Short mmCIF file of C-alpha atoms (C1' of nucleotides) in Angstrom, two decimals:
data_model
loop_
_atom_site.label_atom_id
_atom_site.label_comp_id
_atom_site.label_asym_id
_atom_site.label_seq_id
_atom_site.Cartn_x
_atom_site.Cartn_y
_atom_site.Cartn_z
CA MET A 290 81.92 115.89 82.75
CA LEU A 291 79.84 113.37 84.74
CA GLN A 292 76.26 113.31 84.16
CA VAL A 293 73.75 111.52 86.41
CA TYR A 294 70.03 110.63 86.15
CA ASN A 295 68.26 112.09 89.08
CA THR A 296 65.21 110.24 90.02
CA MET A 297 63.81 113.43 91.45
CA THR A 298 63.82 115.22 88.12
CA ARG A 299 63.71 112.21 85.93
CA GLN A 300 66.75 113.84 83.80
CA MET A 301 70.21 113.73 83.36
CA GLU A 302 72.17 116.50 85.34
CA PRO A 303 75.79 117.69 85.30
CA PHE A 304 77.08 116.19 88.66
CA LYS A 305 78.48 118.95 90.81
CA THR A 306 79.30 118.20 94.53
CA ILE A 307 78.54 120.45 97.49
CA GLU A 308 82.24 120.58 98.53
CA PRO A 309 85.01 120.42 95.91
CA ASP A 310 86.43 116.88 95.17
CA VAL A 311 84.14 115.32 98.18
CA VAL A 312 81.02 113.32 97.46
CA LYS A 313 78.67 112.91 100.49
CA MET A 314 76.86 109.54 99.82
CA TYR A 315 74.33 107.64 101.64
CA VAL A 316 73.13 104.17 100.52
CA CYS A 317 70.13 102.31 102.31
CA GLY A 318 71.67 99.16 103.71
CA PRO A 319 69.72 95.92 104.70
CA THR A 320 67.56 94.88 107.47
CA VAL A 321 69.82 92.38 109.25
CA TYR A 322 67.47 89.38 110.04
CA ASN A 323 68.97 86.89 107.13
CA TYR A 324 71.52 86.53 104.82
CA ILE A 325 71.41 89.30 102.03
CA HIS A 326 70.14 87.90 98.85
CA ILE A 327 71.50 88.51 95.43
CA GLY A 328 69.06 91.51 94.86
CA ASN A 329 70.59 93.10 98.01
CA ALA A 330 73.96 92.25 96.91
CA ARG A 331 73.24 93.78 93.56
CA SER A 332 72.52 97.22 95.22
CA ALA A 333 75.29 97.26 97.31
CA VAL A 334 77.38 96.26 94.03
CA ALA A 335 75.98 98.91 92.08
CA PHE A 336 76.70 101.58 94.31
CA ASP A 337 80.21 100.27 95.27
CA THR A 338 80.89 100.47 91.34
CA ILE A 339 79.58 103.93 91.36
CA ARG A 340 81.77 104.90 94.36
CA ARG A 341 84.94 103.28 92.81
CA TYR A 342 84.27 105.46 89.63
CA LEU A 343 84.01 108.44 91.43
CA GLU A 344 87.36 107.52 93.37
CA PHE A 345 88.79 106.79 89.99
CA CYS A 346 87.97 110.42 89.06
CA GLY A 347 89.79 111.74 91.97
CA TYR A 348 86.95 112.32 94.63
CA ARG A 349 86.86 111.46 98.22
CA VAL A 350 83.78 109.70 98.86
CA ASP A 351 82.16 109.87 102.20
CA TYR A 352 80.27 106.67 102.04
CA ILE A 353 77.54 105.93 104.66
CA SER A 354 75.28 102.75 104.73
CA ASN A 355 72.95 101.72 107.66
CA PHE A 356 72.22 98.43 109.19
CA THR A 357 68.44 98.51 110.14
CA ASP A 358 68.93 96.28 113.25
CA ILE A 359 65.45 96.55 114.88
CA GLY A 360 61.82 95.84 113.57
CA ASP A 361 59.26 93.01 113.39
CA LYS A 362 61.58 90.92 111.20
CA LEU A 363 64.39 90.77 113.42
CA THR A 364 61.88 90.03 116.29
CA ARG A 365 60.60 87.06 114.32
CA THR A 366 64.09 85.75 113.59
CA SER A 367 64.84 85.96 117.19
CA ALA A 368 62.02 83.72 118.10
CA SER A 369 62.61 81.49 115.35
CA GLU A 370 66.42 80.99 116.08
CA ASN A 371 65.91 81.40 119.53
CA ILE A 372 68.33 84.05 120.18
CA SER A 373 68.32 87.59 121.18
CA VAL A 374 67.29 90.43 118.95
CA ALA A 375 70.90 91.67 119.31
CA ALA A 376 72.38 88.37 118.56
CA VAL A 377 70.32 88.26 115.40
CA ALA A 378 71.82 91.48 114.19
CA ALA A 379 75.26 90.78 115.17
CA LYS A 380 75.12 87.24 113.44
CA TYR A 381 73.83 88.58 110.06
CA ILE A 382 75.87 91.92 110.27
CA ALA A 383 78.87 89.36 110.39
CA TYR A 384 77.56 87.59 107.37
CA PHE A 385 77.05 90.60 105.43
CA ASP A 386 80.68 91.56 106.11
CA GLU A 387 81.76 88.11 104.88
CA ASP A 388 79.73 88.21 101.72
CA THR A 389 80.18 91.66 100.80
CA ALA A 390 84.00 91.18 101.32
CA ALA A 391 83.79 88.16 98.89
CA LEU A 392 81.98 90.29 96.26
CA ASN A 393 84.91 92.76 96.65
CA ILE A 394 82.68 95.64 98.09
CA LYS A 395 84.54 98.28 99.91
CA PRO A 396 83.37 98.66 103.41
CA ALA A 397 81.39 102.05 104.00
CA THR A 398 83.38 104.80 105.43
CA PHE A 399 81.16 103.97 108.37
CA HIS A 400 78.10 101.58 108.95
CA PRO A 401 75.87 103.26 111.50
CA ARG A 402 73.33 101.04 113.12
CA ALA A 403 69.63 102.35 114.14
CA THR A 404 69.92 101.09 117.71
CA ASP A 405 73.17 103.16 118.35
CA ASN A 406 71.13 106.35 117.29
CA ILE A 407 68.00 106.25 119.50
CA PRO A 408 68.84 109.48 121.49
CA ASP A 409 69.11 111.38 117.94
CA ILE A 410 66.09 109.65 116.67
CA ILE A 411 63.90 110.68 119.69
CA SER A 412 65.17 114.27 119.56
CA PHE A 413 64.58 114.52 115.76
CA ILE A 414 61.09 113.40 116.15
CA GLU A 415 60.45 115.92 119.16
CA ASP A 416 61.71 118.45 116.70
CA LEU A 417 59.10 117.36 114.22
CA ILE A 418 56.26 117.57 116.66
CA ALA A 419 57.03 120.97 117.85
CA LYS A 420 57.10 122.06 114.23
CA GLY A 421 53.60 120.66 113.72
CA TYR A 422 54.85 118.03 111.25
CA ALA A 423 54.15 115.09 113.66
CA TYR A 424 51.60 113.85 116.30
CA GLU A 425 51.54 111.42 118.92
CA SER A 426 48.59 108.94 118.84
CA GLU A 427 48.09 106.19 121.41
CA GLY A 428 51.80 105.74 122.04
CA ASP A 429 52.76 105.95 118.41
CA VAL A 430 53.77 109.16 116.61
CA TYR A 431 53.07 109.81 112.97
CA PHE A 432 54.30 112.22 110.29
CA ARG A 433 51.49 114.59 108.59
CA ALA A 434 52.26 113.73 105.03
CA ARG A 435 50.06 116.21 103.69
CA ARG A 436 51.54 118.88 105.77
CA PHE A 437 54.67 118.64 103.88
CA LYS A 438 53.95 120.36 100.70
CA ASP A 439 56.39 118.56 98.46
CA TYR A 440 55.12 115.15 99.41
CA GLY A 441 55.32 112.63 96.46
CA GLU A 442 57.62 114.86 94.32
CA LEU A 443 60.24 112.09 94.23
CA SER A 444 57.96 109.44 93.08
CA HIS A 445 55.80 111.61 91.10
CA GLN A 446 52.75 110.46 92.87
CA SER A 447 49.63 112.52 93.44
CA LEU A 448 48.34 112.05 96.97
CA ASP A 449 44.76 111.85 95.92
CA ARG A 450 45.57 109.10 93.42
CA LEU A 451 47.40 106.70 95.79
CA GLU A 452 45.55 103.49 96.22
CA VAL A 453 45.45 103.03 99.88
CA GLY A 454 46.59 99.55 100.96
CA ALA A 455 47.70 98.55 97.49
CA SER A 456 50.51 96.94 98.82
CA GLU A 457 48.38 94.86 101.35
CA ARG A 458 51.00 95.21 103.79
CA THR A 459 49.20 97.88 106.16
CA ALA A 460 47.62 96.99 109.11
CA ASP A 461 44.08 98.35 109.77
CA GLU A 462 44.78 98.76 113.52
CA GLU A 463 47.55 101.22 112.68
CA THR A 464 45.58 103.00 110.00
CA ALA A 465 42.73 103.70 112.52
CA ARG A 466 45.22 105.51 114.76
CA LYS A 467 46.48 108.03 111.90
CA GLU A 468 44.71 111.14 111.13
CA ASP A 469 45.24 110.40 107.38
CA PRO A 470 45.94 106.93 105.90
CA ILE A 471 49.26 108.40 104.11
CA ASP A 472 50.68 109.48 107.53
CA PHE A 473 53.68 107.28 108.45
CA ALA A 474 55.10 106.12 111.66
CA LEU A 475 58.16 108.05 113.23
CA TRP A 476 57.72 105.91 116.46
CA LYS A 477 55.71 102.79 117.32
CA GLY A 478 54.66 101.96 120.80
CA GLN A 479 55.89 98.63 122.16
CA LYS A 480 53.95 95.67 121.57
CA ALA A 481 54.30 92.44 123.39
CA ASP A 482 57.68 90.80 123.40
CA GLU A 483 59.45 93.61 121.40
CA VAL A 484 62.85 95.42 122.25
CA ALA A 485 61.86 98.88 123.34
CA TRP A 486 63.38 102.20 124.35
CA ASP A 487 61.86 104.85 126.84
CA SER A 488 60.82 107.78 125.05
CA PRO A 489 58.38 110.89 125.76
CA TRP A 490 55.61 109.00 124.22
CA GLY A 491 56.17 105.77 126.35
CA ALA A 492 58.31 102.68 125.51
CA GLY A 493 58.68 101.82 121.83
CA SER A 494 60.90 101.87 118.70
CA PRO A 495 61.61 103.72 115.84
CA GLY A 496 59.70 103.83 112.63
CA TRP A 497 61.70 102.60 109.60
CA HIS A 498 62.14 105.73 107.85
CA ILE A 499 63.39 108.09 110.33
CA GLU A 500 66.71 106.16 111.03
CA CYS A 501 68.02 107.01 107.56
CA SER A 502 67.15 110.70 107.93
CA VAL A 503 68.82 110.85 111.45
CA MET A 504 71.90 109.03 110.39
CA SER A 505 72.36 110.63 107.01
CA GLY A 506 72.15 114.10 108.73
CA LYS A 507 74.35 113.14 111.65
CA TYR A 508 77.33 111.61 109.51
CA LEU A 509 76.86 113.42 106.39
CA GLY A 510 75.15 116.77 107.07
CA GLU A 511 71.96 118.41 106.38
CA THR A 512 72.38 118.32 102.57
CA ILE A 513 74.17 115.46 100.78
CA ASP A 514 75.09 114.89 97.22
CA ILE A 515 73.93 111.30 96.56
CA HIS A 516 71.37 109.31 98.00
CA GLY A 517 71.09 105.83 96.74
CA GLY A 518 68.89 102.57 97.09
CA GLY A 519 66.84 99.97 95.17
CA GLU A 520 63.98 101.48 93.03
CA ASP A 521 61.24 99.94 95.36
CA LEU A 522 62.53 102.28 98.21
CA ALA A 523 61.63 105.36 96.24
CA PHE A 524 58.36 105.07 97.47
CA PRO A 525 57.40 105.29 100.21
CA HIS A 526 60.87 105.11 101.99
CA HIS A 527 62.85 107.83 100.58
CA GLU A 528 59.73 109.83 99.83
CA ASN A 529 59.29 109.65 103.66
CA GLU A 530 62.88 110.43 104.25
CA ILE A 531 62.72 113.89 102.24
CA ALA A 532 59.64 114.81 104.09
CA GLN A 533 61.26 114.24 107.61
CA SER A 534 64.63 115.71 106.78
CA GLU A 535 63.38 118.84 104.99
CA ALA A 536 60.53 119.45 107.57
CA HIS A 537 63.52 119.13 110.07
CA THR A 538 66.22 121.29 108.57
CA GLY A 539 64.11 123.38 106.22
CA LYS A 540 67.20 122.40 103.50
CA LYS A 541 67.28 120.46 100.68
CA PHE A 542 68.00 116.72 101.80
CA VAL A 543 69.75 115.28 98.57
CA ASN A 544 70.96 116.74 95.54
CA TYR A 545 70.96 113.49 93.19
CA TRP A 546 68.77 110.42 93.80
CA LEU A 547 70.00 107.40 92.44
CA HIS A 548 67.94 104.10 92.22
CA ASN A 549 69.25 100.80 91.33
CA GLY A 550 67.06 98.15 89.08
CA PHE A 551 66.14 94.72 90.33
CA VAL A 552 67.60 91.42 89.92
CA THR A 553 65.02 89.12 88.64
CA ILE A 554 64.79 85.33 88.19
CA GLY A 555 62.69 82.86 86.58
CA ASN A 556 61.04 82.80 83.22
CA ASP A 557 58.66 85.62 84.13
CA ASP A 558 61.45 87.99 85.16
CA GLU A 559 60.16 88.18 88.54
CA LYS A 560 61.69 90.56 91.02
CA MET A 561 63.90 88.73 93.37
CA SER A 562 62.64 89.47 97.00
CA LYS A 563 62.24 87.94 100.33
CA SER A 564 58.60 88.31 100.32
CA LEU A 565 58.05 86.50 97.13
CA GLY A 566 60.47 83.65 98.58
CA ASN A 567 62.22 83.55 95.01
CA PHE A 568 65.58 84.67 96.12
CA ILE A 569 68.85 83.14 96.36
CA THR A 570 71.29 84.17 98.83
CA ALA A 571 74.71 85.91 98.13
CA HIS A 572 76.11 83.31 100.44
CA GLU A 573 74.86 80.36 98.38
CA ALA A 574 75.78 82.01 95.18
CA LEU A 575 79.29 82.55 96.37
CA GLN A 576 79.61 78.81 97.19
CA LYS A 577 78.49 77.83 93.66
CA PHE A 578 80.55 80.48 91.52
CA ASP A 579 83.87 82.26 91.14
CA HIS A 580 83.57 85.31 93.38
CA GLN A 581 84.92 87.60 90.95
CA ALA A 582 82.81 86.15 88.30
CA LEU A 583 79.62 86.91 90.59
CA ARG A 584 80.80 90.33 91.28
CA PHE A 585 81.55 91.03 87.53
CA PHE A 586 78.29 89.74 86.43
CA MET A 587 76.64 92.25 88.89
CA SER A 588 78.94 95.30 88.11
CA ALA A 589 78.96 95.01 84.52
CA THR A 590 75.20 95.66 83.80
CA HIS A 591 74.04 99.54 83.96
CA TYR A 592 72.77 100.03 87.51
CA ARG A 593 69.51 101.29 86.52
CA ARG A 594 68.74 98.08 84.41
CA PRO A 595 67.31 94.93 85.63
CA ILE A 596 69.62 91.80 85.76
CA ARG A 597 68.27 88.62 84.90
CA TYR A 598 69.65 86.01 87.31
CA THR A 599 70.73 82.80 85.41
CA GLU A 600 73.65 80.48 85.74
CA ALA A 601 74.62 80.83 82.02
CA ALA A 602 75.16 84.64 82.55
CA ILE A 603 77.57 84.14 85.32
CA GLU A 604 79.46 81.66 83.48
CA GLU A 605 79.55 84.14 80.56
CA ALA A 606 80.92 86.86 83.07
CA GLN A 607 83.57 84.29 84.24
CA ASN A 608 84.69 83.66 80.50
CA GLU A 609 85.06 87.45 80.25
CA VAL A 610 87.04 87.97 83.40
CA GLN A 611 89.34 85.10 82.36
CA ARG A 612 90.00 87.12 79.21
CA PHE A 613 91.20 90.01 81.18
CA LYS A 614 93.32 88.00 83.57
CA ILE A 615 95.05 86.08 80.36
CA ALA A 616 95.61 89.33 78.75
CA ARG A 617 97.27 90.82 81.70
CA ALA A 618 99.47 87.52 82.40
CA ASN A 619 100.48 87.42 78.72
CA LEU A 620 101.69 90.71 78.89
CA LEU A 621 103.44 90.00 82.12
CA TYR A 622 105.08 87.07 80.67
CA ARG A 623 106.99 89.10 77.96
CA ARG A 624 108.91 91.05 80.72
CA LYS A 625 111.54 88.57 80.55
CA ASP A 626 112.50 89.44 77.10
CA SER A 627 111.59 93.14 77.10
CA GLN A 628 113.85 96.12 76.68
CA ALA A 629 114.10 99.08 79.05
CA GLY A 630 111.92 102.20 78.61
CA SER A 631 108.68 102.63 76.78
CA ASP A 632 107.10 102.84 73.37
CA ALA A 633 105.63 106.08 72.47
CA LYS A 634 103.09 104.66 70.64
CA ILE A 635 101.65 102.62 73.79
CA THR A 636 102.15 105.70 75.92
CA ALA A 637 99.79 107.46 73.70
CA LEU A 638 97.47 104.56 73.39
CA VAL A 639 97.30 104.01 77.12
CA ALA A 640 96.25 107.78 77.30
CA ASP A 641 93.56 107.57 74.74
CA TYR A 642 91.87 104.65 75.93
CA ARG A 643 91.67 106.16 79.37
CA LYS A 644 90.07 108.99 77.78
CA LYS A 645 87.51 106.96 76.08
CA PHE A 646 86.78 104.99 79.25
CA ILE A 647 85.86 108.30 81.08
CA THR A 648 83.98 109.42 78.29
CA ALA A 649 81.98 106.44 78.28
CA MET A 650 81.69 106.29 81.93
CA ASP A 651 80.60 109.91 82.52
CA ASP A 652 77.48 109.23 80.91
CA ASP A 653 75.50 108.03 84.01
CA PHE A 654 78.14 105.31 84.72
CA ASN A 655 77.55 103.72 81.47
CA VAL A 656 79.42 100.54 82.23
CA GLN A 657 78.40 98.61 78.89
CA ASN A 658 80.01 101.41 77.05
CA GLY A 659 82.91 101.49 79.36
CA LEU A 660 83.45 97.96 78.90
CA ALA A 661 83.29 98.11 75.24
CA VAL A 662 86.20 100.58 75.60
CA VAL A 663 88.12 98.11 77.94
CA HIS A 664 87.64 95.09 75.49
CA GLU A 665 89.14 97.16 72.87
CA PHE A 666 92.00 98.04 74.87
CA VAL A 667 92.40 94.26 75.57
CA GLY A 668 92.61 93.65 72.02
CA GLU A 669 95.35 96.26 71.83
CA MET A 670 97.31 94.49 74.83
CA ASN A 671 96.95 91.23 73.08
CA GLN A 672 98.68 92.52 69.93
CA TYR A 673 101.50 93.95 72.18
CA ALA A 674 101.84 90.57 73.89
CA VAL A 675 103.01 89.07 70.42
CA ALA A 676 105.16 91.78 69.26
CA GLU A 677 108.44 91.15 68.21
CA ALA A 678 110.19 93.76 70.57
CA VAL A 679 108.45 94.78 73.72
CA HIS A 680 109.49 97.60 76.20
CA LEU A 681 109.24 97.08 79.80
CA ASP A 682 107.59 100.17 80.96
CA SER A 683 104.82 99.87 78.25
CA LEU A 684 104.09 96.37 79.39
CA ILE A 685 103.72 97.62 82.84
CA ASP A 686 101.68 100.85 81.85
CA LEU A 687 99.31 98.65 79.80
CA VAL A 688 98.83 95.98 82.87
CA GLN A 689 98.33 98.73 85.33
CA GLN A 690 95.69 100.22 83.17
CA LEU A 691 93.64 97.25 82.89
CA GLU A 692 93.76 96.67 86.56
CA ALA A 693 92.53 99.87 87.17
CA PHE A 694 89.69 99.61 84.77
CA LEU A 695 88.83 96.38 86.26
CA LEU A 696 88.98 97.41 90.03
CA ILE A 697 86.03 99.92 89.36
CA PHE A 698 83.95 96.79 88.57
CA GLY A 699 85.30 95.34 91.73
CA VAL A 700 87.73 92.75 89.97
CA ASP A 701 91.19 92.66 91.37
CA LEU A 702 93.58 91.15 88.74
CA THR A 703 96.59 91.10 90.85
CA VAL A 704 95.46 88.37 93.16
CA THR A 705 98.65 86.04 92.51
CA GLU A 706 98.44 82.59 91.81
CA SER A 707 101.49 80.18 92.75
CA LEU A 708 102.44 76.72 91.51
CA ASP A 709 103.20 73.47 93.66
CA SER A 710 107.25 73.05 93.52
CA ASP A 711 106.59 69.44 92.09
CA VAL A 712 104.45 71.19 89.31
CA ALA A 713 107.13 73.42 88.42
CA ASP A 714 109.51 70.49 88.33
CA LEU A 715 107.17 68.91 85.86
CA ILE A 716 107.24 71.77 83.50
CA VAL A 717 110.92 71.83 83.42
CA GLN A 718 110.80 68.07 82.63
CA ARG A 719 108.35 68.78 79.98
CA ASP A 720 110.52 71.51 78.35
CA ALA A 721 113.37 68.96 78.29
CA ALA A 722 111.29 66.55 76.74
CA ARG A 723 109.82 68.73 73.96
CA ALA A 724 113.65 69.76 73.29
CA ASN A 725 114.37 66.44 72.53
CA LYS A 726 111.31 66.12 70.46
CA ASP A 727 109.89 63.48 72.74
CA TYR A 728 106.35 64.58 72.21
CA ALA A 729 104.75 61.43 73.88
CA THR A 730 106.25 62.60 77.08
CA SER A 731 105.71 66.12 76.97
CA ASP A 732 101.83 65.63 75.91
CA ALA A 733 101.55 63.34 78.95
CA ILE A 734 102.83 65.70 81.27
CA ARG A 735 100.87 68.48 79.92
CA ASP A 736 97.63 66.19 80.17
CA GLU A 737 98.49 65.12 83.80
CA LEU A 738 98.93 69.05 84.70
CA ALA A 739 95.67 69.92 82.89
CA GLN A 740 94.07 67.30 85.33
CA ARG A 741 95.48 69.24 87.82
CA GLY A 742 94.04 72.58 86.77
CA VAL A 743 97.23 73.88 85.24
CA VAL A 744 97.14 75.06 81.59
CA LEU A 745 100.35 75.13 79.65
CA GLU A 746 100.96 77.26 76.66
CA ASP A 747 104.07 77.12 74.51
CA THR A 748 105.16 80.52 73.18
CA PRO A 749 108.53 81.81 71.39
CA GLN A 750 109.50 83.07 74.88
CA GLY A 751 109.03 79.71 76.49
CA THR A 752 106.28 77.83 78.35
CA ARG A 753 103.93 79.71 80.28
CA TRP A 754 101.35 78.60 82.65
CA ARG A 755 98.19 79.39 84.20
CA LEU A 756 95.65 78.19 86.40
CA LYS A 757 92.21 77.11 84.90
"C1'" G B 280 42.96 103.02 89.01
"C1'" G B 281 47.69 106.29 89.28
"C1'" U B 282 53.14 106.26 88.34
"C1'" G B 283 57.48 104.38 86.09
"C1'" G B 284 60.30 100.93 83.22
"C1'" U B 285 61.49 97.23 79.33
"C1'" A B 286 60.90 95.07 74.26
"C1'" U B 287 67.56 95.33 69.17
"C1'" A B 288 71.17 88.88 65.98
"C1'" G B 289 71.39 82.11 69.87
"C1'" C B 290 72.58 84.84 74.49
"C1'" C B 291 74.09 89.83 77.10
"C1'" A B 292 73.78 94.25 75.13
"C1'" A B 293 75.21 100.00 72.88
"C1'" G B 294 73.16 103.15 70.09
"C1'" U B 295 67.48 109.72 70.81
"C1'" G B 296 67.73 111.21 62.49
"C1'" G B 297 71.85 109.67 58.16
"C1'" U B 298 72.54 103.14 55.76
"C1'" A B 299 73.03 98.80 63.42
"C1'" A B 300 79.34 99.44 69.04
"C1'" G B 301 81.24 95.73 72.27
"C1'" G B 302 81.14 90.82 74.55
"C1'" C B 303 79.78 85.34 75.08
"C1'" A B 304 78.79 81.27 72.21
"C1'" U B 305 79.10 79.23 67.00
"C1'" G B 306 81.39 77.97 61.93
"C1'" G B 307 86.10 78.82 58.80
"C1'" G B 308 91.15 80.56 58.76
"C1'" U B 309 96.45 82.22 60.58
"C1'" C B 310 99.87 80.53 64.21
"C1'" U B 311 101.65 75.69 66.92
"C1'" G B 312 105.09 69.08 66.36
"C1'" C B 313 99.98 68.83 68.28
"C1'" A B 314 97.58 72.11 71.42
"C1'" A B 315 96.54 76.33 74.35
"C1'" A B 316 96.32 81.63 73.91
"C1'" A B 317 96.09 85.21 70.40
"C1'" C B 318 94.80 87.31 65.82
"C1'" C B 319 91.78 87.41 61.41
"C1'" U B 320 87.12 86.18 59.56
"C1'" U B 321 81.42 84.68 59.71
"C1'" G B 322 75.73 86.70 61.44
"C1'" A B 323 70.37 91.04 62.93
"C1'" U B 324 67.10 96.35 59.69
"C1'" C B 325 65.92 97.11 65.48
"C1'" G B 326 57.86 93.84 69.49
"C1'" U B 327 53.49 95.29 65.77
"C1'" C B 328 50.73 98.48 62.98
"C1'" G B 329 50.37 103.59 60.86
"C1'" G B 330 52.51 108.61 60.20
"C1'" U B 331 56.37 112.63 59.77
"C1'" U B 332 61.16 113.50 56.64
"C1'" C B 333 65.27 113.42 51.31
"C1'" A B 334 66.54 109.95 55.52
"C1'" A B 335 64.21 106.63 61.84
"C1'" A B 336 66.04 101.56 66.08
"C1'" U B 337 66.26 106.59 66.99
"C1'" C B 338 60.56 111.78 66.22
"C1'" C B 339 54.60 111.33 66.65
"C1'" G B 340 50.14 108.14 67.14
"C1'" A B 341 48.20 103.68 68.19
"C1'" U B 342 48.71 98.72 69.61
"C1'" U B 343 50.82 93.90 72.04
"C1'" A B 344 53.61 91.57 75.89
"C1'" C B 345 56.20 91.53 80.36
"C1'" C B 346 58.32 93.93 84.98
"C1'" A B 347 57.90 97.23 89.06
"C1'" C B 348 56.02 100.83 92.79
"C1'" C B 349 51.40 102.77 95.40
"C1'" U B 350 53.65 102.78 103.92
"C1'" C B 351 58.48 99.21 106.58
"C1'" C B 352 60.88 94.34 99.97
"C1'" A B 353 67.58 96.58 97.36
#
RNA sequence: GGUGGUAUAGCCAAGUGGUAAGGCAUGGGUCUGCAAAACCUUGAUCGUCGGUUCAAAUCCGAUUACCACCUCCA
């Protein structure tokens, strides 16, 4: 049975869905004013990996992830790039799609955008005002945090101990409009040059937190199974979402809160973030590294642990992916001399490893232990690949199981590679030279192909090739 | 000031009481015409100090270092 670590209770809990076989999952998406960086990508990868494992286990996952397409940051990009705010959003959403596709992150079931949900946001806020949880102040609307009895429950903060302004990101003018410094904005009156919508409180735009509450409720329902995001969002973002949503519905908002760890960079293991300016965009990294290696690098670390971004680590991930690919290819190469049918031993072995893998992953998506099982499985595959006699169905069983395991990590091993026809000809020529023991010629051809990125390997069944 | 997290071999890292999984890298070996791939093999007593226990990386106490959050950063 799957156990997950719930930030709310700080404990492992058995995972039980609201509806059988369906997981309702919401993951906080990016503000689309720039390329996503490696840290943003890690979050998307972490939850994509979780989603894929849930699907592997047979769940249907209704996965919603938003785009925040309004706010100061878009306004600033709009000015610096001299395009409209809508164009900024469209541009960076397109890059988001491109980069996440390159990382083999499945698109969300739906990607709602804040600007497409303004009427719902306004009526949600009106309800909070009607219930006494919110108040208007000079064109802004704020949430009375202290009125919500469980405020601080998720992050386990005591309201009286919070250090006001510790993040140094709050504006004094805004604080002055609040009844209490911990109150947070639901609606913000229009400032000069900002995109704004009409509302009962005048022209303005939604606060940051409200969009997630509204869209989660609208697309998944009042209570959902999983809400995910970076651990920096636990407070205040998710805390505020809980307050808004539960004040609004009177029901529990989320059953399991999952938070991913950061990507760190540099000798001090500092968090990679846009505000610190120490970030590398996914777009840049994808140009530099093999896409699958980069994806595997991120999904092969447990989602709650930090990942240190280094080139050496990504290259190591590439070696590991290579090992999986070679194991698969070497097994498929044996189809040519295989017998029909299957080996009972292999059938049992595949079922056994599948079970071991699930046991490992059921422990809060323990990918390290899951991968240890996969590596042992690969060892078995490699031994079968050199067995004297092999059976076709068993070859296929092994290969398909490996593919299924790796797909959870976002690595698609079935991407096919092909040879140029002249390369194929050269391989034939080399085989002829070897048959005549003309090793000077055969080695020259092998060297030439190596230059072109084609590796040749001689086996008892013939010469097999792979791309380097 | 408050709240969390992390510290295990060269590197990544699993492991919540019984004599340290797995991977990458390295050295050696087998196989090969030579290679490659594969297989076999090679290494740590777990930040520091103290305690509990027959037994601790695992429990308790102290301590050090680093990271993060405390109103819009995944």
